[in-house]
Short mmCIF file of C-alpha atoms and ligand atoms in Angstrom, two decimals:
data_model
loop_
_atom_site.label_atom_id
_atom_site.label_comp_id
_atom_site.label_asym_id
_atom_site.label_seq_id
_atom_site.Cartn_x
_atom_site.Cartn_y
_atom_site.Cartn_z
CA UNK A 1 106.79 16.83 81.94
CA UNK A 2 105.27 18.61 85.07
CA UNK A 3 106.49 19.04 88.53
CA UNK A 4 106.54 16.61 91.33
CA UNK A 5 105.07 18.62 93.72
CA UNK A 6 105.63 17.01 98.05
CA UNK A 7 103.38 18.23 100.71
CA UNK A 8 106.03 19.58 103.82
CA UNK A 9 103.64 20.10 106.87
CA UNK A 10 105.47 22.64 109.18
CA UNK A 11 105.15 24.38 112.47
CA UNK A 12 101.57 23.47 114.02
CA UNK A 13 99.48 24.03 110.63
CA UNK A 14 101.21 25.33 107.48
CA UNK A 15 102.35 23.65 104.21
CA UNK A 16 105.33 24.34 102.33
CA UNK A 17 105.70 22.44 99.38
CA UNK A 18 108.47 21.26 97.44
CA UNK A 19 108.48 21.26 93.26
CA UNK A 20 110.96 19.11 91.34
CA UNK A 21 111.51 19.39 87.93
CA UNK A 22 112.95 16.52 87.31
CA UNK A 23 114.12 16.78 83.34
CA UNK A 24 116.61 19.88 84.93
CA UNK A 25 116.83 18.93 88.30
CA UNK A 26 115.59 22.67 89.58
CA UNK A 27 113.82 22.23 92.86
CA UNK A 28 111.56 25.14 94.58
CA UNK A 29 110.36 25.43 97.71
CA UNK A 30 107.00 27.37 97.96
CA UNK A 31 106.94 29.15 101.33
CA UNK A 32 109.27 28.04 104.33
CA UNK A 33 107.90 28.32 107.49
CA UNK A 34 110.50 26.91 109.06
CA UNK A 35 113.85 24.93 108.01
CA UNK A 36 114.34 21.48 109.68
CA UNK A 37 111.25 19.55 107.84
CA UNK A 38 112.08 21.74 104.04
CA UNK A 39 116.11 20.63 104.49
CA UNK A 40 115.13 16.99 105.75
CA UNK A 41 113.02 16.48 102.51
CA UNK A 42 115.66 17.46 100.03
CA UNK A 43 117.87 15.48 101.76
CA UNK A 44 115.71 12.86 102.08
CA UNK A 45 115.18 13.08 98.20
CA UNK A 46 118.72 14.23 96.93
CA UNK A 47 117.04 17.15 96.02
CA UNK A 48 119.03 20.48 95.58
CA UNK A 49 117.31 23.77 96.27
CA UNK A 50 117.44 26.16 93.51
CA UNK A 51 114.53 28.36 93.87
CA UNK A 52 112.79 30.17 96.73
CA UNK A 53 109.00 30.96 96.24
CA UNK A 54 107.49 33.36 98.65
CA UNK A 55 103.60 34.36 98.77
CA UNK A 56 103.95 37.32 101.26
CA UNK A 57 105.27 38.38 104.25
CA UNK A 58 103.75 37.42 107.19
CA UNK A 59 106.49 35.33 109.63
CA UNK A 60 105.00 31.92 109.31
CA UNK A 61 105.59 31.41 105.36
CA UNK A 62 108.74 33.01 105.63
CA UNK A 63 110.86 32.28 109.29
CA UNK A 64 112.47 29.50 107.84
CA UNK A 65 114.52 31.38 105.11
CA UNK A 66 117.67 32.19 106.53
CA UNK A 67 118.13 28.86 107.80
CA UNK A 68 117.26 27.48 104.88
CA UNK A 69 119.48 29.53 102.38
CA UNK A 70 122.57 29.12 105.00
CA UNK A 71 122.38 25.37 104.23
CA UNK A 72 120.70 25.66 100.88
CA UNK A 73 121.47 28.65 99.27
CA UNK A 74 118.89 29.83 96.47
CA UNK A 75 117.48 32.62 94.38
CA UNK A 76 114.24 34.08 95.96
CA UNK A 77 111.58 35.11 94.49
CA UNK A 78 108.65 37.56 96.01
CA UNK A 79 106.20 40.11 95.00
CA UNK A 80 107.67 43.47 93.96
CA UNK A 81 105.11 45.30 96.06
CA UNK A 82 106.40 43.42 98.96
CA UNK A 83 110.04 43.60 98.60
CA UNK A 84 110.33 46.27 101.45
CA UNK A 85 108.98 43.97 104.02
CA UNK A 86 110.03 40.32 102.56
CA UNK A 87 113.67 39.24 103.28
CA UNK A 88 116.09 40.39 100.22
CA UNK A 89 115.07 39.12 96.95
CA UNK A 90 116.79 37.99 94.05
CA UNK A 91 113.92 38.25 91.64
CA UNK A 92 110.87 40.92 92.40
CA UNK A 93 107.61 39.81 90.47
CA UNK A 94 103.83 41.40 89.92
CA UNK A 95 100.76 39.79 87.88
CA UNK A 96 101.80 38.32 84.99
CA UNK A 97 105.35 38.08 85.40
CA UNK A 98 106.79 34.06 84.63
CA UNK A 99 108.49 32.50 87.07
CA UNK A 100 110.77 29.47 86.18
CA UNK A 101 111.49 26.59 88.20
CA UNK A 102 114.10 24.73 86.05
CA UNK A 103 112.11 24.09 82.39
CA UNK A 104 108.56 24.67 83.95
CA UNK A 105 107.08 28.24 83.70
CA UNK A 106 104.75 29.64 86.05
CA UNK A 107 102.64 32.96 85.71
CA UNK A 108 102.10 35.23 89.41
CA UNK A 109 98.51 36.18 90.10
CA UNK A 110 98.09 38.89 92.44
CA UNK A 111 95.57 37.66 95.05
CA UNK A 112 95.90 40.81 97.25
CA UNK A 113 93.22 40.42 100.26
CA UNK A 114 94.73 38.61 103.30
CA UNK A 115 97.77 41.41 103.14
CA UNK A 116 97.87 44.08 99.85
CA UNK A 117 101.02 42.15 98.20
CA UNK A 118 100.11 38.37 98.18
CA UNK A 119 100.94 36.55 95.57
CA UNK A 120 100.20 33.04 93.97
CA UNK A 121 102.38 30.78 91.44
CA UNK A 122 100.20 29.15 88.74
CA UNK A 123 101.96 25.88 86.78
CA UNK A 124 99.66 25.47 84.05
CA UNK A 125 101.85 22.12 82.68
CA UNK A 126 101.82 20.80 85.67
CA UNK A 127 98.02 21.73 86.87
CA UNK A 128 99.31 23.73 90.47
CA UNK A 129 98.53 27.58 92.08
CA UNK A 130 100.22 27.75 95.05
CA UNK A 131 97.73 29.73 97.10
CA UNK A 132 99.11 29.41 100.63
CA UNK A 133 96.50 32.24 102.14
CA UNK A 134 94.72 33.05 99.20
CA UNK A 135 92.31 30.60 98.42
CA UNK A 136 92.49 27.63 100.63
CA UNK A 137 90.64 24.22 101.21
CA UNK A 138 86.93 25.55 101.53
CA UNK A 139 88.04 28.38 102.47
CA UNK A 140 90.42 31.79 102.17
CA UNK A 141 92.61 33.85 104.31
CA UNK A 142 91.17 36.58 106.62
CA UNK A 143 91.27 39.90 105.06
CA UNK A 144 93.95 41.96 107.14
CA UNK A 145 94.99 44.54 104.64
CA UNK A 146 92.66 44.48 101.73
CA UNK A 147 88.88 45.29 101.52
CA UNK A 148 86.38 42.31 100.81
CA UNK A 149 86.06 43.30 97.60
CA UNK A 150 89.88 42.98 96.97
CA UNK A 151 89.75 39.61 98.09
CA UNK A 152 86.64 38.53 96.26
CA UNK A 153 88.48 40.08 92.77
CA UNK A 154 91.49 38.25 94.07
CA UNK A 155 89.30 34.71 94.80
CA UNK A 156 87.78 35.09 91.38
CA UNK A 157 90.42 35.03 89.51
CA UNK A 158 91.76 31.75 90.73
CA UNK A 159 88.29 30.54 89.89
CA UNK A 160 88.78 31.49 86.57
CA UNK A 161 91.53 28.87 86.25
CA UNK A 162 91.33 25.23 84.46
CA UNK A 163 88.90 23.26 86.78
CA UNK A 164 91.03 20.23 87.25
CA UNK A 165 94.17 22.81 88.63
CA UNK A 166 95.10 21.73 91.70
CA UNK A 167 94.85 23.99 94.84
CA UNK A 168 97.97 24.11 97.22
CA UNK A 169 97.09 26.26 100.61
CA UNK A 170 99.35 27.42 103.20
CA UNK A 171 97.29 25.62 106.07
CA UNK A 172 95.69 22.73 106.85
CA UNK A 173 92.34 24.57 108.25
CA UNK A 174 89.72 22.19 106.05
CA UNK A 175 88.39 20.36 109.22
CA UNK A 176 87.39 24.14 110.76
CA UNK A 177 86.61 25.43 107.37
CA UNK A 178 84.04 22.28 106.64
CA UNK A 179 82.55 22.88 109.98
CA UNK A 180 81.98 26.64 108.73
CA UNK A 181 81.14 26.17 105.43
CA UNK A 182 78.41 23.76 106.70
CA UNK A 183 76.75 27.02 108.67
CA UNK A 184 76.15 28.71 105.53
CA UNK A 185 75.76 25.96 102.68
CA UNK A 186 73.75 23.35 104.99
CA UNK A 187 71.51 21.42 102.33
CA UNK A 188 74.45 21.38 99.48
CA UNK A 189 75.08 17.46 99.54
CA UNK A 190 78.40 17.94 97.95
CA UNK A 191 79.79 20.00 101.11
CA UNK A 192 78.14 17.29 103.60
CA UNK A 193 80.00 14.75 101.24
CA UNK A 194 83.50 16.35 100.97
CA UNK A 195 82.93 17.31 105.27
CA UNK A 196 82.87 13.65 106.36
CA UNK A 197 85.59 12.85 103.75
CA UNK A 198 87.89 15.62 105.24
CA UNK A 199 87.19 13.99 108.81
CA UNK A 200 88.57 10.63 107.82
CA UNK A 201 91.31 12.37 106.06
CA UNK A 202 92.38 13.97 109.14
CA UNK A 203 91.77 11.20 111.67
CA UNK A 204 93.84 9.05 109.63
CA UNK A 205 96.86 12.06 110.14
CA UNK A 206 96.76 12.66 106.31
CA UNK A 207 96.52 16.08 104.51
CA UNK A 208 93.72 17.73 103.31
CA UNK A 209 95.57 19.78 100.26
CA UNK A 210 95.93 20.07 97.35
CA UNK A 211 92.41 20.30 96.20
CA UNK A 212 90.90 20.51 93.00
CA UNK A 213 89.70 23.81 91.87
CA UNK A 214 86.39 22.01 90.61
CA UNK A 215 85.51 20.94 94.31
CA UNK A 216 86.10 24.37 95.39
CA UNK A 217 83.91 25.91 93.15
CA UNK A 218 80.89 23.33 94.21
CA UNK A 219 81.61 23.24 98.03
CA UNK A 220 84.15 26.28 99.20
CA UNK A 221 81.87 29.33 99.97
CA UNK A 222 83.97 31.62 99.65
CA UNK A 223 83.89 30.98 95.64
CA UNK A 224 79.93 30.70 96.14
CA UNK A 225 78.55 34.06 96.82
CA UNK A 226 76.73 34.07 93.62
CA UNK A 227 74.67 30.46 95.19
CA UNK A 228 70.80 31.01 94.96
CA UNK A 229 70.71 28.82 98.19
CA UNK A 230 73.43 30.57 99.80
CA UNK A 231 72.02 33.80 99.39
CA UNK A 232 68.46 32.78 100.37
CA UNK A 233 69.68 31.46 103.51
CA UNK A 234 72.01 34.63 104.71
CA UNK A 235 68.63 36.61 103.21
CA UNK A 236 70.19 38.19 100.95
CA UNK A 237 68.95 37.67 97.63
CA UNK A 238 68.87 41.04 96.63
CA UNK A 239 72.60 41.69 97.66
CA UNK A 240 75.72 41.67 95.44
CA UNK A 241 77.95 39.30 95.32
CA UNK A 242 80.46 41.07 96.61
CA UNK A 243 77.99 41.92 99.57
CA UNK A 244 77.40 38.33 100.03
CA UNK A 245 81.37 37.33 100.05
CA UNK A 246 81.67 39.73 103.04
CA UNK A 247 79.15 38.63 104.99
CA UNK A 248 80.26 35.39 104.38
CA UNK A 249 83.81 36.56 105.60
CA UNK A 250 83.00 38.19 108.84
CA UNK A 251 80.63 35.09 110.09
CA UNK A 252 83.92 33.35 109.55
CA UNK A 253 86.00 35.99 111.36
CA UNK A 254 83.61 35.46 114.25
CA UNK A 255 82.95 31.93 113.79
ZN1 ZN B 301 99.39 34.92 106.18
FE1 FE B 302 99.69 31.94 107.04
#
């Protein structure tokens, strides 16, 4: 069995998500930005909430949860590291710690970079990391707390997962994210490919995410700082790579 896994846009541009297990019935939300859209889709589904996922602290993946539990009440889950700046959790995890949502088990990753504390849920059985600022669409979170090189040891090891996992971001950013990516990948025919896809993706209203890790790794430049091309056109060649994913970073920041 593996999760069934629903897309929840909320506010102007995050995703929650909503996972189902539907041999136990367990259903976790992943993230809640806000209540009214996460509540109308259980409802919607006859879903009952019985697990709160939380990747880190910042207010828009976590404003909803009050609102939510007073309707929906839950156990929540968060990182460890975080618990003195997340709301009160039931269960406090770090890297490598399983997470259950009824009989499917998922593993945290510690993707520290955007703040020191992030944390993503990989499904294995059911092909998912939820990312939210992590890794995203062609693209990753800016670094507020951690260093670059945080990040780029963060990045990597979501690269280092099954190709055909599937990618689930906090934010549908792909549109500004293709545009970037374009600036410092401009002959990869892949990226020009997967740009005019994400435009007709979006003009037709429909979500970007998830995405498949394998695309990532062939388009997302974030996950490309080792790229001959990439390199030759920042003039870098001799750099590392983590030199490379920072420069890469702060065009974006200024982009
Ligand atoms: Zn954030
Ligand atoms: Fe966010």
């Amino acid at each position: 069995m593996s999760l069934q896994i629903l897309t929840i846009p909320c506010r102007t541009d995050n995703y929650a998500y909503l996972a189902h297990d539907s041999a136990t019935g367990a259903t976790a939300v992943i993230d809640v930005p806000e209540a009214a859209p996460i509540l109308d889709a259980l409802a919607r589904h006859g879903w009952q909430l019985s697990d709160v996922l939380i990747t880190h602290h910042h207010g828009d993946h976590v404003e909803g949860l009050e609102e939510v539990l007073a309707q929906a009440p839950a156990r929540v889950i968060g990182a460890a590291a975080d618990a003195h700046r997340l709301p009160p959790l039931d269960i406090a995890v770090s890297e490598g710690d399983e997470v259950t949502i009824g009989s499917e088990t998922g593993r945290v990753i510690d993707v520290s970079g955007h703040t020191v504390g992030h944390i993503a849920f990989h499904f294995p059985d059911s092909g998912a990391v939820f990312t939210a600022d992590s890794l995203m669409a062609l693209g990753c979170g800016r670094v507020f707390e951690g260093t670059p090189a945080q990040m780029h040891a963060s990045l990597a090891k979501l690269a280092a997962l099954p190709p055909e996992t599937l990618i689930y971001s906090g934010h549908e950013y792909t549109k500004t994210n293709a545009a970037f990516a374009r600036t410092v990948d401009p002959d990869n025919p892949r990226l020009a490919a997967r740009t005019d896809e994400i435009t007709r993706t979006r003009a037709a209203g429909q979500p970007t995410v998830p995405a498949s890790l394998a695309e990532e790794l062939e388009t997302n430049p974030f996950l490309r700082a080792h790229d001959p091309a990439i390199r030759a056109h920042l003039g870098m060649t001799g750099a590392t790579d983590i030199e490379v994913f920072a420069e890469i970073r702060s065009r974006k920041d200024r982009f």
